[in-house]
Coordinates of C-alpha atoms in Angstrom, one line a residue:
Chain H
M13 CA -30.6 29.3 18.5
R14 CA -29.1 25.9 19.7
S15 CA -29.0 25.3 23.4
P16 CA -25.8 24.7 25.3
D17 CA -26.6 20.9 25.7
R18 CA -27.2 20.8 22.0
V19 CA -23.9 22.4 21.3
E20 CA -22.1 20.2 23.8
S21 CA -23.7 17.1 22.2
M22 CA -22.7 18.2 18.7
R23 CA -19.2 18.8 20.0
A24 CA -19.0 15.4 21.7
T25 CA -20.2 13.6 18.5
G26 CA -17.7 15.6 16.5
V27 CA -14.9 14.7 18.8
R28 CA -16.0 10.8 18.5
R29 CA -15.9 11.1 14.8
R30 CA -12.4 12.8 14.7
V31 CA -11.0 10.1 17.2
A32 CA -12.7 7.3 15.2
S33 CA -11.3 8.7 11.9
S34 CA -7.9 8.9 13.4
A35 CA -8.0 5.4 14.6
L36 CA -9.3 4.1 11.2
T37 CA -6.4 6.0 9.5
W38 CA -4.0 3.9 11.9
V39 CA -5.7 0.7 11.1
L40 CA -5.7 1.4 7.4
V41 CA -2.2 2.7 7.2
L42 CA -0.7 -0.2 9.3
G43 CA -2.8 -2.8 7.6
V44 CA -1.8 -1.8 4.1
V45 CA 1.8 -1.4 5.1
R46 CA 1.7 -5.0 6.7
I47 CA 0.3 -6.7 3.5
T48 CA 2.5 -4.7 1.1
V49 CA 5.9 -3.9 2.7
L50 CA 6.1 -5.6 6.1
L51 CA 5.4 -9.2 5.0
P52 CA 6.8 -11.5 7.4
E53 CA 10.4 -12.8 6.6
N54 CA 10.4 -16.5 6.7
C55 CA 13.6 -17.8 7.9
P56 CA 13.3 -21.3 8.9
P57 CA 15.8 -22.2 11.8
V58 CA 18.7 -24.1 11.0
D59 CA 21.8 -25.6 12.9
S60 CA 25.0 -27.3 11.8
A61 CA 23.3 -30.7 11.6
T62 CA 20.6 -29.8 9.5
I63 CA 22.9 -27.9 7.1
R64 CA 25.3 -30.9 7.1
A65 CA 22.4 -33.3 6.2
A66 CA 21.2 -31.1 3.4
V67 CA 24.7 -30.9 1.8
D68 CA 25.0 -34.7 2.2
E69 CA 21.8 -34.9 0.1
A70 CA 23.2 -32.5 -2.5
V71 CA 26.5 -34.4 -2.7
A72 CA 24.5 -37.6 -3.0
W73 CA 22.5 -35.9 -6.0
F74 CA 25.9 -35.2 -7.8
D75 CA 27.0 -38.9 -7.2
R76 CA 23.9 -40.4 -8.5
N77 CA 23.7 -38.2 -11.6
Q78 CA 27.3 -38.3 -12.7
A79 CA 28.1 -39.8 -16.0
P80 CA 30.9 -42.2 -16.4
D81 CA 33.0 -39.5 -18.2
G82 CA 32.7 -37.2 -15.1
T83 CA 29.9 -34.9 -16.4
W84 CA 26.8 -34.5 -14.5
L85 CA 23.0 -34.4 -15.4
Y86 CA 22.7 -30.8 -16.6
R87 CA 18.9 -30.0 -16.6
Y88 CA 16.0 -32.1 -15.6
D89 CA 12.2 -31.6 -15.7
R90 CA 10.5 -33.5 -13.0
G91 CA 7.1 -32.7 -14.3
T92 CA 7.6 -34.3 -17.8
D93 CA 10.5 -36.6 -16.5
E94 CA 12.7 -35.3 -19.4
V95 CA 16.3 -34.6 -19.4
G96 CA 17.1 -31.1 -20.9
P97 CA 19.7 -30.7 -23.9
G98 CA 23.0 -29.0 -23.5
Y99 CA 26.0 -28.8 -21.0
N100 CA 27.9 -25.8 -19.6
T101 CA 31.7 -25.9 -19.2
V102 CA 31.8 -23.2 -16.7
R103 CA 29.2 -24.9 -14.6
H104 CA 31.0 -28.1 -14.8
A105 CA 34.0 -26.4 -13.2
G106 CA 31.7 -24.7 -10.7
V107 CA 30.2 -28.0 -9.5
T108 CA 33.6 -29.5 -9.3
M109 CA 34.7 -26.6 -7.1
S110 CA 31.8 -26.8 -5.0
L111 CA 32.3 -30.6 -4.3
Y112 CA 35.8 -29.9 -3.3
Q113 CA 34.4 -27.3 -0.8
A114 CA 32.1 -30.0 0.5
A115 CA 35.1 -32.4 0.8
R116 CA 37.0 -29.8 2.9
A117 CA 34.0 -29.6 5.2
G118 CA 34.3 -33.4 5.6
I119 CA 31.3 -34.5 3.6
P120 CA 31.8 -38.1 2.8
G121 CA 32.2 -39.2 -0.8
A122 CA 32.5 -35.4 -2.1
L123 CA 36.3 -35.8 -2.9
D124 CA 35.9 -38.8 -5.3
I125 CA 32.9 -37.3 -7.0
A126 CA 34.8 -34.0 -7.6
D127 CA 38.0 -35.9 -8.9
R128 CA 35.7 -37.6 -11.5
G129 CA 34.8 -34.2 -12.5
T130 CA 38.4 -32.9 -12.6
A131 CA 39.3 -36.0 -14.7
Y132 CA 36.7 -34.8 -17.3
A133 CA 38.4 -31.2 -17.2
V134 CA 41.8 -32.7 -17.6
D135 CA 40.7 -34.7 -20.5
N136 CA 39.4 -31.6 -22.3
L137 CA 42.3 -29.0 -21.8
V138 CA 43.2 -26.4 -24.4
R139 CA 46.9 -25.6 -24.4
H140 CA 48.5 -22.7 -26.1
E141 CA 51.9 -21.0 -25.6
G142 CA 52.6 -22.5 -22.1
W143 CA 49.1 -22.0 -20.7
A144 CA 46.1 -24.2 -20.2
A145 CA 42.4 -23.7 -20.2
F146 CA 39.3 -25.9 -19.9
E147 CA 36.9 -26.2 -22.8
P148 CA 35.7 -29.3 -24.5
S149 CA 33.9 -28.3 -27.4
S150 CA 33.2 -24.7 -28.6
S151 CA 35.7 -22.2 -29.9
R152 CA 35.1 -19.9 -26.9
V153 CA 37.6 -20.7 -24.3
T154 CA 36.4 -18.8 -21.1
S155 CA 38.3 -17.4 -18.3
G156 CA 35.5 -18.6 -15.9
A157 CA 35.8 -22.3 -16.5
A158 CA 39.4 -22.0 -15.9
A159 CA 39.2 -19.9 -12.8
L160 CA 36.6 -22.1 -11.1
L161 CA 38.9 -25.1 -11.9
V162 CA 41.6 -23.4 -10.4
A163 CA 39.6 -22.5 -7.3
G164 CA 38.4 -26.3 -6.9
L165 CA 42.0 -27.5 -7.4
V166 CA 43.4 -25.3 -4.8
E167 CA 40.7 -26.3 -2.3
R168 CA 41.7 -29.9 -3.2
R169 CA 45.3 -29.2 -2.5
T170 CA 44.7 -27.5 0.8
L171 CA 42.6 -30.5 1.8
T172 CA 44.8 -33.4 0.6
G173 CA 48.0 -31.8 0.4
D174 CA 48.5 -33.7 -3.0
E175 CA 50.6 -31.6 -5.3
R176 CA 49.8 -33.7 -8.5
H177 CA 47.8 -30.8 -10.1
D178 CA 50.4 -28.2 -9.3
E179 CA 51.8 -27.8 -12.8
L180 CA 48.1 -27.7 -14.2
L181 CA 47.2 -25.0 -11.6
A182 CA 50.1 -22.9 -12.9
D183 CA 49.4 -23.3 -16.4
L184 CA 45.6 -22.5 -15.9
S185 CA 46.6 -19.4 -13.9
E186 CA 48.9 -18.3 -16.7
F187 CA 45.9 -18.4 -19.0
L188 CA 43.9 -16.3 -16.5
V189 CA 46.6 -13.7 -16.2
S190 CA 47.0 -13.5 -20.0
L191 CA 43.4 -12.2 -20.0
V192 CA 43.9 -9.6 -17.2
E193 CA 44.1 -6.2 -18.9
D194 CA 46.3 -3.3 -17.3
D195 CA 43.4 -1.8 -15.5
G196 CA 42.3 -5.0 -13.9
A197 CA 39.5 -5.7 -16.4
V198 CA 39.3 -9.4 -17.2
L199 CA 38.5 -10.6 -20.8
A200 CA 35.7 -13.3 -20.8
S201 CA 37.2 -15.5 -23.3
W202 CA 39.9 -16.7 -25.8
D203 CA 39.0 -17.6 -29.3
R204 CA 40.3 -21.0 -30.4
E205 CA 40.0 -20.3 -34.0
R206 CA 41.8 -17.0 -34.1
E207 CA 44.1 -18.1 -31.3
A208 CA 43.6 -14.6 -29.8
P209 CA 41.6 -13.1 -27.0
D210 CA 38.3 -11.9 -27.4
T211 CA 39.0 -8.2 -26.8
G212 CA 36.4 -6.1 -25.6
V213 CA 34.2 -8.9 -24.4
Y214 CA 33.6 -9.1 -20.5
S215 CA 31.3 -11.2 -18.2
P216 CA 29.6 -10.1 -15.1
F217 CA 30.8 -13.1 -13.3
F218 CA 34.2 -14.3 -14.8
T219 CA 36.0 -11.1 -13.4
G220 CA 35.1 -12.2 -9.9
E221 CA 35.9 -15.7 -10.6
V222 CA 39.5 -15.0 -11.8
L223 CA 40.1 -12.5 -8.8
W224 CA 39.1 -15.5 -6.4
A225 CA 41.3 -17.9 -8.5
L226 CA 44.3 -15.8 -8.5
A227 CA 43.9 -14.8 -4.8
L228 CA 43.8 -18.4 -4.0
M229 CA 46.9 -19.2 -5.9
D230 CA 48.7 -16.3 -4.2
Q231 CA 47.6 -17.7 -0.8
E232 CA 48.8 -21.2 -1.9
F233 CA 51.9 -20.4 -3.7
P234 CA 52.9 -16.9 -2.2
H235 CA 56.0 -16.4 -4.5
G236 CA 54.3 -17.3 -7.8
G237 CA 53.4 -13.7 -8.7
W238 CA 49.7 -14.3 -8.8
G239 CA 49.0 -11.6 -5.9
A240 CA 49.7 -8.5 -8.1
P241 CA 47.1 -9.4 -10.9
A242 CA 44.6 -10.4 -8.2
R243 CA 45.0 -7.1 -6.5
R244 CA 44.6 -5.2 -9.8
I245 CA 41.4 -7.0 -10.5
G246 CA 40.2 -6.3 -7.0
H247 CA 40.8 -2.6 -7.3
Y248 CA 39.1 -2.5 -10.9
L249 CA 36.0 -4.5 -9.5
A250 CA 35.7 -2.1 -6.5
T251 CA 36.2 1.2 -8.5
E252 CA 35.5 0.8 -12.1
R253 CA 33.9 -2.5 -13.3
D254 CA 30.2 -1.6 -13.1
D255 CA 30.7 1.8 -14.7
A256 CA 33.1 0.5 -17.3
E257 CA 31.2 -2.6 -18.3
G258 CA 27.7 -0.7 -18.0
Y259 CA 26.0 -2.4 -15.2
W260 CA 23.4 -0.5 -13.3
P261 CA 22.6 -1.2 -10.6
D262 CA 25.9 -2.8 -9.6
V263 CA 26.4 -6.5 -10.2
P264 CA 25.7 -8.5 -7.0
D265 CA 28.8 -10.4 -7.2
H266 CA 29.3 -13.5 -5.0
W267 CA 32.5 -14.5 -6.8
A268 CA 33.9 -11.1 -6.0
A269 CA 32.9 -11.8 -2.3
Y270 CA 34.9 -15.0 -2.4
G271 CA 37.9 -13.4 -3.8
F272 CA 37.8 -10.4 -1.3
A273 CA 37.3 -12.8 1.4
V274 CA 40.7 -14.7 0.5
L275 CA 42.4 -11.3 0.2
A276 CA 41.1 -10.1 3.5
S277 CA 42.1 -13.3 5.3
S278 CA 45.5 -13.2 3.7
A279 CA 46.2 -9.6 4.8
G280 CA 49.2 -9.5 7.1
P281 CA 52.6 -8.2 7.7
D282 CA 53.6 -9.2 4.2
S283 CA 50.5 -8.2 2.3
D284 CA 48.3 -5.3 2.2
P285 CA 44.9 -5.0 3.6
L286 CA 42.1 -4.0 1.4
S287 CA 41.7 -0.4 0.3
D288 CA 39.2 1.9 1.5
P289 CA 37.3 2.0 -1.9
E290 CA 37.4 -1.8 -1.7
M291 CA 35.7 -1.7 1.6
E292 CA 33.2 0.8 0.4
Y293 CA 32.4 -1.5 -2.6
L294 CA 31.9 -4.6 -0.2
R295 CA 29.7 -2.5 2.0
R296 CA 27.4 -1.7 -0.9
Q297 CA 27.6 -5.4 -2.0
A298 CA 26.5 -6.4 1.5
G299 CA 23.5 -4.1 1.0
F300 CA 22.7 -6.0 -2.3
G301 CA 23.0 -9.4 -0.6
G302 CA 20.9 -8.2 2.5
V303 CA 17.9 -6.8 0.4
Q304 CA 17.9 -10.0 -1.8
A305 CA 17.8 -12.3 1.1
R306 CA 15.0 -10.3 3.0
Y307 CA 13.0 -9.9 -0.2
E308 CA 13.3 -13.7 -1.1
S309 CA 12.2 -14.6 2.5
Q310 CA 9.0 -12.7 2.1
R311 CA 8.3 -14.9 -1.1
V312 CA 5.6 -17.6 -0.8
D313 CA 4.3 -19.6 -4.1
T314 CA 0.7 -18.9 -3.2
T315 CA -1.5 -15.9 -3.9
P316 CA -1.9 -13.2 -3.0
R317 CA 1.8 -13.0 -1.8
W318 CA 2.8 -14.3 -5.2
W319 CA 1.4 -11.2 -6.9
L320 CA 3.4 -9.0 -4.4
R321 CA 6.7 -10.6 -4.5
G322 CA 6.8 -13.0 -7.5
R323 CA 7.8 -16.6 -7.5
R324 CA 10.3 -17.9 -5.3
T325 CA 13.7 -17.9 -7.0
L326 CA 16.0 -20.8 -8.4
G327 CA 18.1 -22.7 -6.0
A328 CA 21.1 -21.2 -7.8
G329 CA 19.7 -17.7 -7.5
L330 CA 19.1 -18.1 -3.8
G331 CA 22.5 -20.0 -3.4
T332 CA 24.5 -17.1 -4.9
V333 CA 22.9 -14.8 -2.5
G334 CA 24.1 -17.0 0.4
E335 CA 27.5 -17.3 -1.1
Q336 CA 27.9 -13.6 -1.4
L337 CA 26.6 -13.2 2.2
G338 CA 28.9 -15.9 3.5
G339 CA 31.9 -14.6 1.7
L340 CA 31.3 -11.1 2.9
W341 CA 31.0 -12.4 6.5
V342 CA 34.5 -13.7 6.2
V343 CA 35.6 -10.2 5.3
S344 CA 33.6 -8.6 8.2
S345 CA 35.2 -11.0 10.5
A346 CA 38.7 -10.3 9.0
D347 CA 38.7 -6.7 8.7
S348 CA 37.4 -4.3 11.6
R349 CA 36.1 -1.8 8.9
L350 CA 33.4 -4.1 8.1
S351 CA 32.9 -5.7 11.3
D352 CA 29.7 -3.6 12.1
L353 CA 28.0 -5.7 9.3
A354 CA 29.0 -9.0 10.8
P355 CA 25.8 -9.7 12.9
A356 CA 23.6 -8.7 10.0
L357 CA 25.6 -10.5 7.6
A358 CA 25.3 -13.7 9.8
D359 CA 21.6 -13.3 10.2
R360 CA 21.0 -13.2 6.7
S361 CA 23.2 -16.1 5.9
E362 CA 21.4 -18.2 8.4
C363 CA 18.3 -17.0 6.9
V364 CA 19.4 -18.2 3.4
A365 CA 20.5 -21.4 4.7
G366 CA 17.3 -22.0 6.4
M367 CA 15.3 -21.4 3.2
L368 CA 17.6 -23.5 1.2
V369 CA 17.2 -26.3 3.8
D370 CA 13.5 -25.9 3.7
R371 CA 13.2 -25.9 -0.1
Q372 CA 15.4 -28.9 -0.9
V373 CA 13.4 -31.9 -2.0
D374 CA 13.5 -34.7 0.4
G375 CA 13.4 -38.6 -0.4
D376 CA 9.5 -38.8 0.4
E377 CA 8.6 -36.0 -2.0
A378 CA 11.1 -37.4 -4.6
A379 CA 9.5 -40.8 -4.4
G380 CA 6.3 -39.2 -6.2
F381 CA 8.2 -38.5 -9.4
G382 CA 9.4 -40.7 -12.4
A383 CA 13.1 -40.3 -11.4
P384 CA 13.5 -39.9 -7.8
A385 CA 17.2 -40.1 -8.1
A386 CA 17.3 -36.9 -10.2
V387 CA 14.8 -35.3 -7.8
R388 CA 15.9 -36.0 -4.3
G389 CA 18.3 -33.6 -2.8
A390 CA 17.8 -30.9 -5.5
W391 CA 16.1 -27.6 -5.7
F392 CA 13.3 -26.9 -8.3
Q393 CA 11.7 -24.0 -10.0
F394 CA 8.8 -24.5 -12.4
D395 CA 9.7 -28.4 -12.0
V396 CA 13.2 -27.9 -13.5
T397 CA 16.6 -28.2 -11.8
Q398 CA 19.9 -27.5 -13.1
M399 CA 23.2 -28.9 -11.7
D400 CA 24.2 -25.3 -10.8
D401 CA 21.2 -25.1 -8.6
Q402 CA 22.7 -27.8 -6.4
Q403 CA 26.1 -26.2 -6.8
H404 CA 25.4 -22.8 -5.5
A405 CA 22.9 -24.1 -2.8
M406 CA 25.4 -26.4 -1.5
S407 CA 28.2 -23.8 -1.6
A408 CA 26.0 -21.3 0.3
L409 CA 25.2 -24.0 2.8
L410 CA 28.8 -24.8 3.3
L411 CA 29.7 -21.2 3.9
T412 CA 27.1 -20.9 6.5
L413 CA 28.2 -24.1 8.1
A414 CA 31.7 -22.7 8.3
M415 CA 30.4 -19.5 9.8
L416 CA 28.5 -21.5 12.5
D417 CA 31.3 -23.7 13.4
E418 CA 33.3 -20.4 13.9
G419 CA 30.7 -19.1 16.4
G420 CA 29.3 -16.6 13.9
G421 CA 25.6 -17.5 14.1
R422 CA 22.8 -15.4 15.5
Chain J
M24 CA 23.9 1.0 3.8
T25 CA 23.8 2.5 7.1
V26 CA 22.1 5.6 8.1
S27 CA 23.1 8.1 10.6
G28 CA 20.6 9.3 13.1
W29 CA 20.0 12.7 11.5
P30 CA 17.3 11.5 9.0
V31 CA 15.3 10.1 12.1
V32 CA 15.5 13.3 14.0
F33 CA 14.6 15.5 10.9
A34 CA 11.8 13.0 10.0
V35 CA 10.2 13.1 13.5
V36 CA 10.2 16.9 13.7
A37 CA 9.0 17.1 10.2
V38 CA 6.1 14.6 10.5
V39 CA 5.0 16.5 13.7
N40 CA 5.4 19.6 11.5
P41 CA 4.8 22.1 14.3
P42 CA 4.2 25.2 11.9
R43 CA 1.4 23.3 10.4
L44 CA -0.2 22.5 13.6
A45 CA 0.4 25.8 15.3
P46 CA -2.6 27.9 14.0
A47 CA -5.0 25.0 14.8
L48 CA -3.8 24.4 18.5
P49 CA -6.4 25.2 21.3
G50 CA -6.6 28.2 23.3
R51 CA -6.0 30.8 20.4
G52 CA -6.4 34.3 21.8
R53 CA -6.2 33.2 25.7
P54 CA -3.6 34.0 28.2
L55 CA -0.3 32.3 27.8
R56 CA -0.6 29.8 30.4
E57 CA -4.2 28.7 29.5
R58 CA -3.2 28.6 25.9
L59 CA -0.1 26.5 26.5
E60 CA -1.7 23.9 29.0
P61 CA -3.3 21.6 26.5
T62 CA -0.4 21.7 24.2
V63 CA 2.1 20.9 26.7
L64 CA -0.1 18.0 28.4
G65 CA -1.0 16.7 24.9
G66 CA 2.7 16.7 23.9
I67 CA 3.7 14.8 27.0
A68 CA 0.9 12.3 26.6
A69 CA 2.0 11.7 22.9
S70 CA 5.5 11.6 23.8
V71 CA 5.0 8.8 26.4
V72 CA 3.2 6.9 23.8
L73 CA 5.9 7.4 21.2
I74 CA 8.7 6.7 23.4
A75 CA 7.0 3.5 24.5
L76 CA 6.6 2.5 20.8
A77 CA 10.2 3.3 20.2
A78 CA 11.2 1.1 23.2
A79 CA 9.1 -1.7 21.9
G80 CA 10.7 -1.4 18.4
E81 CA 12.9 -4.6 18.4
A82 CA 9.9 -6.6 20.1
V83 CA 7.5 -5.3 17.5
A84 CA 9.9 -6.4 14.5
D85 CA 10.2 -9.7 16.2
L86 CA 6.5 -10.1 16.5
L87 CA 6.0 -9.2 12.9
S88 CA 8.9 -11.2 11.8
V89 CA 10.7 -8.6 9.9
S90 CA 14.0 -7.2 10.0
A91 CA 14.9 -3.6 11.1
P92 CA 15.7 -2.7 7.4
T93 CA 12.5 -3.7 6.1
L94 CA 10.9 -1.8 8.9
R95 CA 12.9 1.3 7.9
V96 CA 11.7 0.9 4.3
A97 CA 8.1 0.8 5.6
A98 CA 8.5 3.9 7.7
G99 CA 10.3 5.9 5.1
L100 CA 7.4 5.1 2.6
V101 CA 4.8 5.9 5.0
V102 CA 6.5 9.2 6.1
L103 CA 6.6 10.1 2.4
L104 CA 3.0 9.5 1.8
G105 CA 2.1 11.1 5.0
A106 CA 3.9 14.3 3.9
A107 CA 1.8 14.2 0.4
R108 CA -1.3 13.8 2.2
D109 CA -0.6 16.6 4.4
V110 CA 0.3 18.8 1.4
L111 CA -2.9 17.9 -0.5
G112 CA -5.2 17.9 2.5
G113 CA -4.2 21.4 3.7
P114 CA -4.0 22.6 7.3
P115 CA -5.6 20.7 10.2
A116 CA -8.9 22.1 11.7
A117 CA -8.9 23.4 15.3
E118 CA -12.4 21.8 15.8
P119 CA -13.9 19.5 16.8
A120 CA -11.9 19.5 20.0
L121 CA -12.5 18.6 23.8
S122 CA -12.7 21.7 25.9
G123 CA -10.3 23.2 28.4
R124 CA -7.5 20.9 29.5
R125 CA -9.0 18.0 27.8
A126 CA -8.0 19.5 24.4
A127 CA -4.6 17.9 25.3
L128 CA -6.2 14.7 24.2
V129 CA -8.3 15.9 21.3
P130 CA -7.0 17.4 19.0
V131 CA -3.4 17.8 20.5
A132 CA -2.5 14.1 21.3
V133 CA -5.0 12.7 18.7
P134 CA -4.8 13.3 15.7
F135 CA -2.2 15.9 15.7
V136 CA 0.8 14.2 17.1
L137 CA -0.1 10.6 17.4
R138 CA -0.2 9.7 13.6
P139 CA 0.5 6.3 12.0
D140 CA 3.5 7.6 10.0
L141 CA 5.2 8.9 13.2
G142 CA 4.2 5.8 15.1
L143 CA 5.9 3.5 12.3
L144 CA 8.8 5.8 12.2
V145 CA 9.6 5.6 15.9
V146 CA 9.0 1.8 16.0
S147 CA 11.6 1.5 13.1
A148 CA 14.1 3.8 14.9
G149 CA 13.7 1.6 17.9
A150 CA 14.1 -1.5 15.9
D151 CA 17.2 0.0 14.6
G152 CA 18.6 0.6 18.2
R153 CA 18.0 4.3 18.1
V154 CA 15.7 4.6 21.2
G155 CA 17.8 7.4 22.9
L156 CA 18.0 9.4 19.7
T157 CA 14.2 9.0 19.2
V158 CA 13.4 10.3 22.7
G159 CA 15.6 13.4 21.9
A160 CA 13.8 13.9 18.5
V161 CA 10.4 13.5 20.2
V162 CA 11.2 16.1 23.0
V163 CA 12.5 18.4 20.2
A164 CA 9.5 18.2 18.2
V165 CA 7.1 18.6 21.2
A166 CA 9.2 21.5 22.5
T167 CA 8.9 23.2 19.0
L168 CA 5.3 22.5 18.8
V169 CA 4.7 24.2 22.2
G170 CA 6.9 27.2 21.1
A171 CA 5.0 27.3 17.9
G172 CA 1.8 27.3 19.8
A173 CA 2.8 30.0 22.0
I174 CA 3.7 32.4 19.2
A175 CA 0.8 31.4 16.9
G176 CA -1.9 31.7 19.7
S177 CA -0.9 35.3 20.8
D178 CA -2.6 38.3 19.4
E179 CA 0.3 39.2 17.1
G180 CA 1.0 35.6 16.4
G181 CA 2.2 35.9 12.9
G182 CA 0.1 35.5 9.6
R183 CA -1.1 32.3 8.2
Q184 CA 1.0 32.7 5.3
M185 CA 4.3 32.7 7.6
W186 CA 3.1 29.3 9.2
A187 CA 2.2 27.9 5.7
W188 CA 5.6 28.7 4.4
A189 CA 7.4 27.2 7.4
A190 CA 5.0 24.0 7.2
A191 CA 5.9 23.6 3.5
C192 CA 9.6 23.8 4.3
L193 CA 9.0 20.9 6.8
H194 CA 7.0 18.9 4.3
G195 CA 10.0 19.0 2.0
V196 CA 12.2 17.7 4.9
A197 CA 9.6 15.0 5.6
V198 CA 9.7 14.0 1.9
L199 CA 13.6 13.9 1.9
S200 CA 13.8 12.1 5.2
G201 CA 11.3 9.5 4.0
V202 CA 13.1 8.8 0.8
T203 CA 16.4 8.6 2.8
L204 CA 15.1 6.2 5.2
A205 CA 13.5 4.0 2.5
V206 CA 16.5 3.9 0.4
S207 CA 18.9 3.2 3.4
G208 CA 16.3 0.5 4.3
V209 CA 16.6 -1.2 0.9
L210 CA 20.3 -1.0 0.7
S211 CA 21.0 -2.2 4.3
V212 CA 22.0 -5.8 5.1

């Protein structure tokens, strides 16, 4: 038979073990959670000056890497010092648009560089039955290229007041409207050989681009009849697109964010506010942007973090996240139904801007490569940059800059 | 995606899971006052810690450099795993325990109530700005624990099967709450 002291001693040992086991469980659980889920979100601090400096560098990249015909260096591998083949018409229009955004933000030189890009587009128009589109080579004339050209030229008109491209804007917009179906779906392209739209062919991005272009046209030319098709596209995007076109999960659509930002900002006595389903769609979209920004901010290109989160994304990938968040922030500040998201959207936008500034190649780093002119001011992944990396990163930075200038920062 | 406060309340009560703990609470078969004292004291002590953690939620998020939604994802996953562990691990043991009133510390406060999944859950709720709601949820959970202890510890305190069924229901609630919190964290800005 055990003595009372012996029993008490065994009890005390058992209690100590139980407490130690509990403490160990806390340490293990919190430790594992910290190194798997709760990885630090690295959001380098930014302010207007650092963002403006990064945009200056990006604009300078486009200046240095523009050919006499107005096109830009499309793809460059700094590891092998080789220029990649190919060119992309939609991205040409996108870069041109982004440079007009920079010009509107007062970035020196951006307007002239963008105008040279527009000159290339004007030299390569496709005209048919009263409309115009932009396609220099292939038979596939896309709605996306025309839409981004429209967006850029509207930005230019707003900045300069110059009406020289008004007729072209109307012709390009006629092309876009010709591809909008009754339910608001947007066909991706028109076949030059058949001289007919490519029925049943859609793009995850062109629909939002066309929404944006027509919304801008409606804002700039309120009596042009561009608002109705824009509204139709907006409703379709919010209520049908992802199901009808087979996207799961939903497409995180930065172009739609631009478009809805224009619609929300235009809402007033003479125009309708966004519908509740559209607000629900934008709320979901904000979630997609938020999680992408948070996930990306946890990425580091060294092991073991690399195993857990993968490599850092492209400049274009991070830029589109920033564009989406920035566009949605505009909606949140224009429509009270989304205003509860404004602080978080501002937070994530600044985080993306901080990452972009941090990841842009500076002059010192560029000097170590074969063609510093093609490296400085750019964003790389696997030693490769494409012109749309600079485009989307720059547009995202400009949206954050505008947000900060409006006092929307953290 | 925003999440209402209800998943937090449900999750706190479900993680504490009073029916699971009730048969193992100290003082079984003793007079009511003696039986409840350790549970009440332990519940209060644990509540103070949990409320402090909730109040420190935003500071903890800043310290770890993580956003509130990411913290919510972590809390949801840990609640989910904690529920799975409880199901697989069976009911907790009454012993070893400190004797008398000191049983409030072991096993009531530690390890019954102060568990890492609950700790992370209240920190997350605090980081989400739901400190008041968390205080309410903790009070409800502890009060339910005391009530369950009062019933389970009496001579006619119900069969183990009844407590097991009630505990299983709350495990289900914990799973649902964990999934809801994790998904809402993923889909939040």
